Short mmCIF file of C-alpha atoms in Angstrom, two decimals:
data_model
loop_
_atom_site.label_atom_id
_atom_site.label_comp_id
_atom_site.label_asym_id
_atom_site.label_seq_id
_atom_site.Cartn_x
_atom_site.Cartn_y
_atom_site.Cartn_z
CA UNK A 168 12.65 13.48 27.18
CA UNK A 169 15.72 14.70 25.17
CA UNK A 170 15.01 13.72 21.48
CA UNK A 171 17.17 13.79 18.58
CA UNK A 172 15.28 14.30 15.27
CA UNK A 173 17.81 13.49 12.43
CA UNK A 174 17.01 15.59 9.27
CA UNK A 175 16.24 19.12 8.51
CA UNK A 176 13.78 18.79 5.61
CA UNK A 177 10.16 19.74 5.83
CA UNK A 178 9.99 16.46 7.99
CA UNK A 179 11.85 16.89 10.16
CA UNK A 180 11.08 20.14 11.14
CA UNK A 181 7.30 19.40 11.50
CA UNK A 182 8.50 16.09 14.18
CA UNK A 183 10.91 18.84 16.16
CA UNK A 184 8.37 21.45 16.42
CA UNK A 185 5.62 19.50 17.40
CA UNK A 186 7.90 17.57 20.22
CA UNK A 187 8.68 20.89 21.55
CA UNK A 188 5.01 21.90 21.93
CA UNK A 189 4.42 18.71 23.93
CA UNK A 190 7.18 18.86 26.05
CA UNK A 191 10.23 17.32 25.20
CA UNK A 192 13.37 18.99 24.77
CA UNK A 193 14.97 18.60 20.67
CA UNK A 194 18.66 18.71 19.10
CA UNK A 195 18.52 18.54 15.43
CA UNK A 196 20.89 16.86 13.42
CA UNK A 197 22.52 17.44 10.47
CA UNK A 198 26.01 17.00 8.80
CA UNK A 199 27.46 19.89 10.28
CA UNK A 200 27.02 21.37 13.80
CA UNK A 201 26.31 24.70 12.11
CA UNK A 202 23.67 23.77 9.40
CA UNK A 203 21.52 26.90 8.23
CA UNK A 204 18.60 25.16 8.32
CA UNK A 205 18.55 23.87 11.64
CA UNK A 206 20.04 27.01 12.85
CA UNK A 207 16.47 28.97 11.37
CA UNK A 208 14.61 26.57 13.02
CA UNK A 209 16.40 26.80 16.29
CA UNK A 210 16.34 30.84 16.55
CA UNK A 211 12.08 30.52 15.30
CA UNK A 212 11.61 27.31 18.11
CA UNK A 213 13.17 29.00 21.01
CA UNK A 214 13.43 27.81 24.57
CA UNK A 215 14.54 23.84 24.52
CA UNK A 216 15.40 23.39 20.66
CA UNK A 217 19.05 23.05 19.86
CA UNK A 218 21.02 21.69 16.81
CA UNK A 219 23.64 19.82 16.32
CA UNK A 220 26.30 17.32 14.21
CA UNK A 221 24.46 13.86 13.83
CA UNK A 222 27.39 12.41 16.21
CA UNK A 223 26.66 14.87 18.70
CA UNK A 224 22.51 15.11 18.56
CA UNK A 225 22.48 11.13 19.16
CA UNK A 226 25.08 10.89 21.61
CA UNK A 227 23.16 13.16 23.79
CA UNK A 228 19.58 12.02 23.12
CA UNK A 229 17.85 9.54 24.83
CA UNK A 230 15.78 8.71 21.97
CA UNK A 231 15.98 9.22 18.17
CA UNK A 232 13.79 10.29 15.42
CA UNK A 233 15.05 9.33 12.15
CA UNK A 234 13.75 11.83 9.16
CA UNK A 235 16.40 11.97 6.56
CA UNK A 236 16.23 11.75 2.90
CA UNK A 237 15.90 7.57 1.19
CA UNK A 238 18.56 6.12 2.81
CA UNK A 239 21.21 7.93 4.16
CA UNK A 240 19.78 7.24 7.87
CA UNK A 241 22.48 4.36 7.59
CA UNK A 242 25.32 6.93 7.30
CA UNK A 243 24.06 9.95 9.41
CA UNK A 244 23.69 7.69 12.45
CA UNK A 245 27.25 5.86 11.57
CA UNK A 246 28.96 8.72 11.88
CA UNK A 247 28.47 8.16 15.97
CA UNK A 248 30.49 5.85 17.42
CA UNK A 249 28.26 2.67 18.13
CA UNK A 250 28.18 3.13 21.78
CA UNK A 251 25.72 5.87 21.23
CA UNK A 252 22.97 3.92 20.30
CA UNK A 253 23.27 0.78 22.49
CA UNK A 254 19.53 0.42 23.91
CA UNK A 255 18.46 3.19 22.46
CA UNK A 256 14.83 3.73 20.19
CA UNK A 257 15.53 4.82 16.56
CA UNK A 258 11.69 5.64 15.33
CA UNK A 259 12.57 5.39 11.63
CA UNK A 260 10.26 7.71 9.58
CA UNK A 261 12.16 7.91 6.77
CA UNK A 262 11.10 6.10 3.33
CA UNK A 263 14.16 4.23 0.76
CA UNK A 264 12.59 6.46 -2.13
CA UNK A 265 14.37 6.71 -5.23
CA UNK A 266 13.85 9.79 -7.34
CA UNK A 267 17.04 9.06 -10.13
CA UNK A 268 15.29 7.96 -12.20
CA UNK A 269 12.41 10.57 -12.55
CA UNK A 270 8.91 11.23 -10.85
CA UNK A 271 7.25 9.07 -9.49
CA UNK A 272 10.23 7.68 -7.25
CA UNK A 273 10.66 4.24 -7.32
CA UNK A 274 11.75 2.20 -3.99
CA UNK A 275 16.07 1.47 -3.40
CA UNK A 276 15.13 -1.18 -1.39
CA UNK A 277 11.64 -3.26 -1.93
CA UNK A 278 10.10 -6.40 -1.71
CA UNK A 279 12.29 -9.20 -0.23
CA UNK A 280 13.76 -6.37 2.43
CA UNK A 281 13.08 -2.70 3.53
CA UNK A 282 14.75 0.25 4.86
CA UNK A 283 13.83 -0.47 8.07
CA UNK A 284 15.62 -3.72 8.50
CA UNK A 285 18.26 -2.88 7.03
CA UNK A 286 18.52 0.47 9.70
CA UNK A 287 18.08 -2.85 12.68
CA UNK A 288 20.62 -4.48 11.00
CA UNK A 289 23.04 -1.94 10.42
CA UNK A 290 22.71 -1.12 14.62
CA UNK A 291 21.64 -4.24 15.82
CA UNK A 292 21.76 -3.36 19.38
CA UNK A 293 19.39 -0.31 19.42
CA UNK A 294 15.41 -0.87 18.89
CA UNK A 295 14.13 0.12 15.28
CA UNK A 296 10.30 1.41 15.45
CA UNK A 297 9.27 2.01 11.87
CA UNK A 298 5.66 4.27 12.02
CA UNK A 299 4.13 7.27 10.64
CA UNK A 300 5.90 7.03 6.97
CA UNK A 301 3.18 6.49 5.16
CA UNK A 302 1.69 9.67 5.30
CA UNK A 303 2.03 13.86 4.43
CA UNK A 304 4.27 15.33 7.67
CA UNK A 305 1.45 17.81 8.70
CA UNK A 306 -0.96 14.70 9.83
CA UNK A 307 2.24 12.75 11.55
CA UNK A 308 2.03 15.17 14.01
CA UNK A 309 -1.68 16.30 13.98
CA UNK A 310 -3.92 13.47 13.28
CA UNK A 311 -6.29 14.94 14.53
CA UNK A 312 -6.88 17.65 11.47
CA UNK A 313 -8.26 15.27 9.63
CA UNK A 314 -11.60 12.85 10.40
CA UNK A 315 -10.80 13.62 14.46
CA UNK A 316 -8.06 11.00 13.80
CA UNK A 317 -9.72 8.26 12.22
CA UNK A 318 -7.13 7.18 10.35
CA UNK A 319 -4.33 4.79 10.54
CA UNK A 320 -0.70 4.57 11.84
CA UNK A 321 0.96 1.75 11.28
CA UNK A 322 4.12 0.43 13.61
CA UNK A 323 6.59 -2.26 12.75
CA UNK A 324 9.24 -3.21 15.08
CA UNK A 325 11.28 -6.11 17.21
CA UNK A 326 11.10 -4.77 20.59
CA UNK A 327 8.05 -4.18 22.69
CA UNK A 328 9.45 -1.43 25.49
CA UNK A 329 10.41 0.68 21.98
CA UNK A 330 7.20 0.32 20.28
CA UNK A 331 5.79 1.31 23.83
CA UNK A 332 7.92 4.35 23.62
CA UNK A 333 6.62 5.22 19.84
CA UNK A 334 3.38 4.30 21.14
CA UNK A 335 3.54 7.19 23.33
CA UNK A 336 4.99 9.75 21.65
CA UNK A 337 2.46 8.97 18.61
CA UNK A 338 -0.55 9.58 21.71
CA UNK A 339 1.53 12.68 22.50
CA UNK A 340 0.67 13.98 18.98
CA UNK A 341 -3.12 13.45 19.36
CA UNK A 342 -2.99 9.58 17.87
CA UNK A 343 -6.58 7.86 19.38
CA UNK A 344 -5.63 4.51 20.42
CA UNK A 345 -7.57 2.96 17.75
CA UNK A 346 -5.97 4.03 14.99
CA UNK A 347 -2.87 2.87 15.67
CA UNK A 348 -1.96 -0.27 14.03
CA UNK A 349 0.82 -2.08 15.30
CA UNK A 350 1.63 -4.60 12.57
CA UNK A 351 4.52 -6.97 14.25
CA UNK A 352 8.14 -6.98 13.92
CA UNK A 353 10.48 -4.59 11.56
CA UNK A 354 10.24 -7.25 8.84
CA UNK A 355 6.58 -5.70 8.53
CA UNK A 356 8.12 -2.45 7.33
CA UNK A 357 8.39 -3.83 3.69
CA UNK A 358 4.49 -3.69 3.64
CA UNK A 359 4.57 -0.14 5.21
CA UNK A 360 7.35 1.37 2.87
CA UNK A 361 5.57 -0.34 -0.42
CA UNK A 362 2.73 1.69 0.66
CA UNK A 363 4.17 4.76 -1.01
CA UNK A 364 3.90 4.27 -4.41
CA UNK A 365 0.48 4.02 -4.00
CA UNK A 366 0.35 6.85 -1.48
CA UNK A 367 1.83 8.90 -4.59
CA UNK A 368 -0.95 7.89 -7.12
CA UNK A 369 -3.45 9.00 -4.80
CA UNK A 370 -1.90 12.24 -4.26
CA UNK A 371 -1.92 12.85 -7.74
CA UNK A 372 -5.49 11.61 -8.14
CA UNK A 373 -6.41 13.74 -5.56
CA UNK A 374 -4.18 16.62 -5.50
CA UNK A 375 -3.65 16.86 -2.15
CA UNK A 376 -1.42 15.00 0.53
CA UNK A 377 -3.28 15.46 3.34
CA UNK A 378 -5.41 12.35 3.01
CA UNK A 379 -4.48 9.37 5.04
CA UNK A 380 -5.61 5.55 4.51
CA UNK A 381 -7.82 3.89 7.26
CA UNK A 382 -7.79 -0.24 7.92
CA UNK A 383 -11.60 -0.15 7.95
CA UNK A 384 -12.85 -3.81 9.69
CA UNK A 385 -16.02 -4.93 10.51
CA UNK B 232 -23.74 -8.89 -20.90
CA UNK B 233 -21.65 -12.30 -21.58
CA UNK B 234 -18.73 -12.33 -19.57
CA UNK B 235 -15.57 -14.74 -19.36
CA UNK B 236 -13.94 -15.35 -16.21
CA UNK B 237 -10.76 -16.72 -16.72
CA UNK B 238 -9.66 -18.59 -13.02
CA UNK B 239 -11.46 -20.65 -10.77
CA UNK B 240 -10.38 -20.15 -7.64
CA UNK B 241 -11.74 -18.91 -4.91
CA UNK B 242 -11.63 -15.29 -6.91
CA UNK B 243 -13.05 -16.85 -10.06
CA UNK B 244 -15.79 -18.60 -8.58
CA UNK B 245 -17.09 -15.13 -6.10
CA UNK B 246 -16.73 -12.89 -8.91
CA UNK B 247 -18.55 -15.24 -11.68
CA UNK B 248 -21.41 -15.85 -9.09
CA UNK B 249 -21.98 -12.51 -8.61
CA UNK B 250 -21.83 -11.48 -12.17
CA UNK B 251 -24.76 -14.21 -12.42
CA UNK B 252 -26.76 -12.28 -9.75
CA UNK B 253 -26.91 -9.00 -11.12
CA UNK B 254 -27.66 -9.72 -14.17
CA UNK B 255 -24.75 -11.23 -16.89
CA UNK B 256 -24.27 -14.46 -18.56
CA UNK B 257 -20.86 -15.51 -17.63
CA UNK B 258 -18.58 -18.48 -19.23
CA UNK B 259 -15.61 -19.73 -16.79
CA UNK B 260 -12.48 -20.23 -18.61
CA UNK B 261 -9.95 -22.46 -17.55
CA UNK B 262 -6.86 -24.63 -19.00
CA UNK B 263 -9.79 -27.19 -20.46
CA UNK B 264 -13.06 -27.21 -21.87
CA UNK B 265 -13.41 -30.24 -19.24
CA UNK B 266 -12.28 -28.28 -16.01
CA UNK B 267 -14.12 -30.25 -12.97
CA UNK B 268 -14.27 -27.45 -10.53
CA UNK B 269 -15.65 -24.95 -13.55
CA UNK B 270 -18.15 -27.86 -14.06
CA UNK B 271 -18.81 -28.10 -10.35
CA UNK B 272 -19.45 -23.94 -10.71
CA UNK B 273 -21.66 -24.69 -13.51
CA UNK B 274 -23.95 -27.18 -12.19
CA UNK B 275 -24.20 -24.98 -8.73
CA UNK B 276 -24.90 -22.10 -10.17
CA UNK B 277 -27.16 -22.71 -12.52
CA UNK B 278 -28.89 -20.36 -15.68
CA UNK B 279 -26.46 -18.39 -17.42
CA UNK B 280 -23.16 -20.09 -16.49
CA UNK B 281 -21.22 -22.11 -18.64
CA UNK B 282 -17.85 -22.97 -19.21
CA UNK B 283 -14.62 -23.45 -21.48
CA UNK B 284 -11.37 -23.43 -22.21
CA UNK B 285 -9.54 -19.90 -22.14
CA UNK B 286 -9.70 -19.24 -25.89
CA UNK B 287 -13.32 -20.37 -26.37
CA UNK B 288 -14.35 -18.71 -23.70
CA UNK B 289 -12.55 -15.47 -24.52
CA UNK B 290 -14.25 -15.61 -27.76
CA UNK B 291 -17.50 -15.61 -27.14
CA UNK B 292 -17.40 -13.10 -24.43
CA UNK B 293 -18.35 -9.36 -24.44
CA UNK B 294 -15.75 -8.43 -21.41
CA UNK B 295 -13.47 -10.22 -19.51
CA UNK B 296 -12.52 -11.13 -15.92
CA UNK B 297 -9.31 -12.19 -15.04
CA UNK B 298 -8.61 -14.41 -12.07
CA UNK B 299 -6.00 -16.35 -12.88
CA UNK B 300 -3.24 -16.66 -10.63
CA UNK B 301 -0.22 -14.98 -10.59
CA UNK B 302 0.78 -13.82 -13.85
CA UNK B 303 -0.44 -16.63 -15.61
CA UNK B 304 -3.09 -14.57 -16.78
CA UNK B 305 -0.96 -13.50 -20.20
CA UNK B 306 -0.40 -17.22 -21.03
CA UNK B 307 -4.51 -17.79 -20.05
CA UNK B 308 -5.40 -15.02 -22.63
CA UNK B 309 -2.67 -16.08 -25.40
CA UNK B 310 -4.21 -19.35 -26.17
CA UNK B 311 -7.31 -17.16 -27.76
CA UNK B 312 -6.32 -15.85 -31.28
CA UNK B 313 -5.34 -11.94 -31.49
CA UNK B 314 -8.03 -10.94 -33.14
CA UNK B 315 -10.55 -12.24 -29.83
CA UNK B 316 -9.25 -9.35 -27.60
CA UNK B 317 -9.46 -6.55 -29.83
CA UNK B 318 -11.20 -3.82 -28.73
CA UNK B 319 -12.92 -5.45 -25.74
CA UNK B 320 -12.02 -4.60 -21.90
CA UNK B 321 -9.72 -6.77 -19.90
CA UNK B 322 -10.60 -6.27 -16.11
CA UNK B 323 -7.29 -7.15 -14.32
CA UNK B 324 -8.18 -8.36 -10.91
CA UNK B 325 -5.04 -10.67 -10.73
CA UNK B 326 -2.01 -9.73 -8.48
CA UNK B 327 1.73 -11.03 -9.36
CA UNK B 328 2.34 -12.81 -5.95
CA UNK B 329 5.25 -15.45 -6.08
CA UNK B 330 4.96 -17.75 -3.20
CA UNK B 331 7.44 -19.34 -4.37
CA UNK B 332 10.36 -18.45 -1.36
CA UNK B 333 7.85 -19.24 1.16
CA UNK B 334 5.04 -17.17 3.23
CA UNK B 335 4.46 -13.94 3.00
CA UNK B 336 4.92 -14.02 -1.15
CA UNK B 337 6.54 -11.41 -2.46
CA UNK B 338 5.91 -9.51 -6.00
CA UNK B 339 7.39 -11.12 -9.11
CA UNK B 340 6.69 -7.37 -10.65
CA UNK B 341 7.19 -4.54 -8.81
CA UNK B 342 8.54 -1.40 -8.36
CA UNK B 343 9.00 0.20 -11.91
CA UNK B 344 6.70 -2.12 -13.49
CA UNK B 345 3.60 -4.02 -12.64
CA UNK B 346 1.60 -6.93 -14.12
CA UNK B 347 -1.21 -5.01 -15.51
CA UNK B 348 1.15 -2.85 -17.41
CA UNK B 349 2.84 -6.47 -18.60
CA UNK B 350 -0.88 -7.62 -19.42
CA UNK B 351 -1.42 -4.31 -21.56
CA UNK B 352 1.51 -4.67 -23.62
CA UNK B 353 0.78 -8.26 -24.56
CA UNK B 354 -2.97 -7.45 -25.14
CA UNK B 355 -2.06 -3.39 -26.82
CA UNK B 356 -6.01 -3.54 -28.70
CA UNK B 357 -7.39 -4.58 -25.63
CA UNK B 358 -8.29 -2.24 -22.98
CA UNK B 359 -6.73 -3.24 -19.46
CA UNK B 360 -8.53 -1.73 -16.21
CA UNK B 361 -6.86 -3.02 -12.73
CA UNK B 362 -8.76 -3.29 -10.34
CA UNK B 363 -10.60 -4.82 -7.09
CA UNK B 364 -7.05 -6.29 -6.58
CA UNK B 365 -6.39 -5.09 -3.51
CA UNK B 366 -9.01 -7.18 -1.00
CA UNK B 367 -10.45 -10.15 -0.39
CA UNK B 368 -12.77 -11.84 -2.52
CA UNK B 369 -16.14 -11.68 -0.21
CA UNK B 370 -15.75 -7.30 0.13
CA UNK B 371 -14.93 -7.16 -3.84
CA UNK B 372 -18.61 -8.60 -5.07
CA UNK B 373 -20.22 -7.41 -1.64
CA UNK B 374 -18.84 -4.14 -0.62
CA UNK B 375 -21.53 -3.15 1.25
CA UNK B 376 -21.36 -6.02 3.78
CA UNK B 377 -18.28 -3.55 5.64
CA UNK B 378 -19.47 -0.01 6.58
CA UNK B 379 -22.38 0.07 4.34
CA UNK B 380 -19.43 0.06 1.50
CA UNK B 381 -17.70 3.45 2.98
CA UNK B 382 -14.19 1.84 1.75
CA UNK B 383 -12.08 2.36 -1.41
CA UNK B 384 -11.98 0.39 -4.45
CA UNK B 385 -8.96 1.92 -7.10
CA UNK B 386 -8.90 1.52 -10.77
CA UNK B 387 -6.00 1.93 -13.17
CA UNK B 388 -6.07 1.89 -17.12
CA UNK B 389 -5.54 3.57 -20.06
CA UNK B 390 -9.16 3.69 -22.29
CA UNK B 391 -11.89 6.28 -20.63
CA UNK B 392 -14.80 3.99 -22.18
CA UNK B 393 -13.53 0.77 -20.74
CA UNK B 394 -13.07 2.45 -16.99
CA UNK B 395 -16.57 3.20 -17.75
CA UNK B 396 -17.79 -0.21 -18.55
CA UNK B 397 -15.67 -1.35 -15.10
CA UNK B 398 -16.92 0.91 -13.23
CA UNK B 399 -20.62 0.02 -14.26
CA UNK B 400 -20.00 -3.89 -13.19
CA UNK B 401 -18.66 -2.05 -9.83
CA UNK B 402 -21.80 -0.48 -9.20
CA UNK B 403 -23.70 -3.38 -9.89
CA UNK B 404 -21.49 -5.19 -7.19
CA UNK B 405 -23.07 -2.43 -4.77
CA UNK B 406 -19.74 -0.04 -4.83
CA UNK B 407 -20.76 3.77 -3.88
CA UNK B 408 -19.94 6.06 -6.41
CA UNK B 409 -17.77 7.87 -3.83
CA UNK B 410 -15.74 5.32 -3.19
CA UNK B 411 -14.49 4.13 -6.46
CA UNK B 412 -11.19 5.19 -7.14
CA UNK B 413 -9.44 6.61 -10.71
CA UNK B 414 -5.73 6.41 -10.02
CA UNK B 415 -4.91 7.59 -14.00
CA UNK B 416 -3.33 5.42 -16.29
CA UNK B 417 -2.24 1.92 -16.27
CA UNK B 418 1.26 2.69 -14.62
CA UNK B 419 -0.90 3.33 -11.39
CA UNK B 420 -1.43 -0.73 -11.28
CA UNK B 421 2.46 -0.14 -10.03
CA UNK B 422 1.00 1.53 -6.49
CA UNK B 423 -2.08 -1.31 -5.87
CA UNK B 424 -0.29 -4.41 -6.68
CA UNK B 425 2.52 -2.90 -4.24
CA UNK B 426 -0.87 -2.26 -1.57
CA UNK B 427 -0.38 -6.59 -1.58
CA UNK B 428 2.37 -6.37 0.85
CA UNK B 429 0.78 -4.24 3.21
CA UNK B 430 -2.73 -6.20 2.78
CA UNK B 431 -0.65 -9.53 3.95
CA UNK B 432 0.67 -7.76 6.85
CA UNK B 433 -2.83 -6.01 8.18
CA UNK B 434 -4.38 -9.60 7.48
CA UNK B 435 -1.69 -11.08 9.76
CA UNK B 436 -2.15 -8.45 12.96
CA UNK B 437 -5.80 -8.52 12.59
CA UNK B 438 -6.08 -12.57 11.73
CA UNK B 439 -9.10 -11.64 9.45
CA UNK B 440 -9.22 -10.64 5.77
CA UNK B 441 -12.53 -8.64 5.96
CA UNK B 442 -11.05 -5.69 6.06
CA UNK B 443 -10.33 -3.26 3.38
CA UNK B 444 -8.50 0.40 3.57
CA UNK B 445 -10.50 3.52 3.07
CA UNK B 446 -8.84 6.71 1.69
CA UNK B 447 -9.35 9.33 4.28
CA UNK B 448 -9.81 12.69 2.94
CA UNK B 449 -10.35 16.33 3.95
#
């Protein structure tokens, strides 16, 4: 599949790497068609990575991957014209975190609505899945480093072809079946996004990020 | 130990059972001396319980519990003079939900503060410790009855002695060592009362509340 992975951060590099390695073929986007970033990560990915203007990246993709920084998903992906995304799966793995006013961030959007619907509702005519944004990038994309996977992935989203589509890019990545949580529509994502400021004490309890929670049942 | 409960709900009446079982004498503390379902507690329970309003029950205790709904909690442990709450440990198992707009609630606090940072500002010489917010009733007194207790209980608060006494009452419930918690300071309550969210949403895909999360480390 051609993906576009929106965002050049630590992110979004570790999502357009690891699609490479299982097959897929990945533009990244940024603001400008000739981004440094993306370009170092193009020349050090080699054969089927590409970058790209966000316009450009999602017109040609067949599916998205949404990594950029708090909010400005809404604005990357509105600078293509709306006929770009029509149908298309935006797997939203970006977080509405706030760090104005000092460490620990707070959330720009909490509580009575999320990031993620607010990404639906801003392009109501592609498929939102929000998943893997409650946890450090390096287990995203290899669950398996830790516990052989026994951990949890949550999903949140309105349409059940796209979740099947994030459902099998997140088995592409080593996901076990079981451990991924699909927690009902994109309204869900306000329980998934308040996860981080807890995620945050942990890591500094801990002093590491690459933990991950587990829904343990009986 | 003598130990107030303040609540009796469904919270109240698990935790102030258990207290009984391992051990403690424990008053229930509601709006009156008269309460009929602390009564009803009383007479079913037994040796050791007893119960009263908020401020005599405060009074006479060693410790207290608070279940109280909401954030009621601060009004609960106002009606007690001052000088009742000095020094002794206030363990904040309360969670500000507002159900007010309908199901799921949402957080009356949240975000960049939390209620048990609220409840140690109005109580500053007592000694706040949140925790066992973040599951259901039956796991909090009876960890062990999910994966031999292999799931996590946090703690947040300010006073190193009073985490101690908490964490003593946690063992008692049957918590492992390993998988109690220290987030840091009270600020930290900001990250579990924010886990409510979440907890509402798992509870809803899985239609049970017998689950709790387990921090998954290396």
């Amino acid at each position: 599949m051609h993906i576009a992975v929106l965002g050049t951060g630590m992110v979004g590099e570790a999502i357009a790497t690891r699609l490479l390695e299982v097959g897929h073929t990945v533009v990244m986007g940024s603001r400008s068609a000739t981004n440094e970033k993306a370009a170092a990560w193009v020349e050090k990915a080699g054969t089927g990575a590409s970058q790209g203007a966000f316009a450009d990246a999602i017109a040609a993709a067949e599916l998205i991957m949404l990594a950029t920084k708090g909010e400005t998903g809404i604005e990357a992906i509105g600078t293509a014209p709306a006929t770009s995304v029509v149908g298309k799966t935006i797997i939203d793995i970006s977080n509405p975190l706030d760090f104005s006013q000092g460490m620990p961030p707070t959330l720009s959007t909490v509580n009575d609505d999320s990031f993620g619907e607010k990404l639906q509702r801003a392009f109501p005519d592609a498929h939102v899945v929000k998943t893997l944004n409650t946890m450090w990038c390096g287990l995203m994309v290899n669950p398996t480093m830790l516990a052989g996977g026994e951990h949890t992935v949550f999903m949140s989203g309105n349409d059940a072809d796209a979740k099947t589509q994030a459902r099998g890019i997140l088995t592409q990545f080593g996901w076990p079946e079981d451990s991924i949580l699909d927690l009902g529509d994109i309204t869900t994502a306000r329980g998934t996004e308040m996860l981080l400021p807890l995620w945050l004490r942990i890591y500094g309890a801990l002093g590491i990020g690459a933990f991950n929670i587990r829904v343990v049942k009986p």
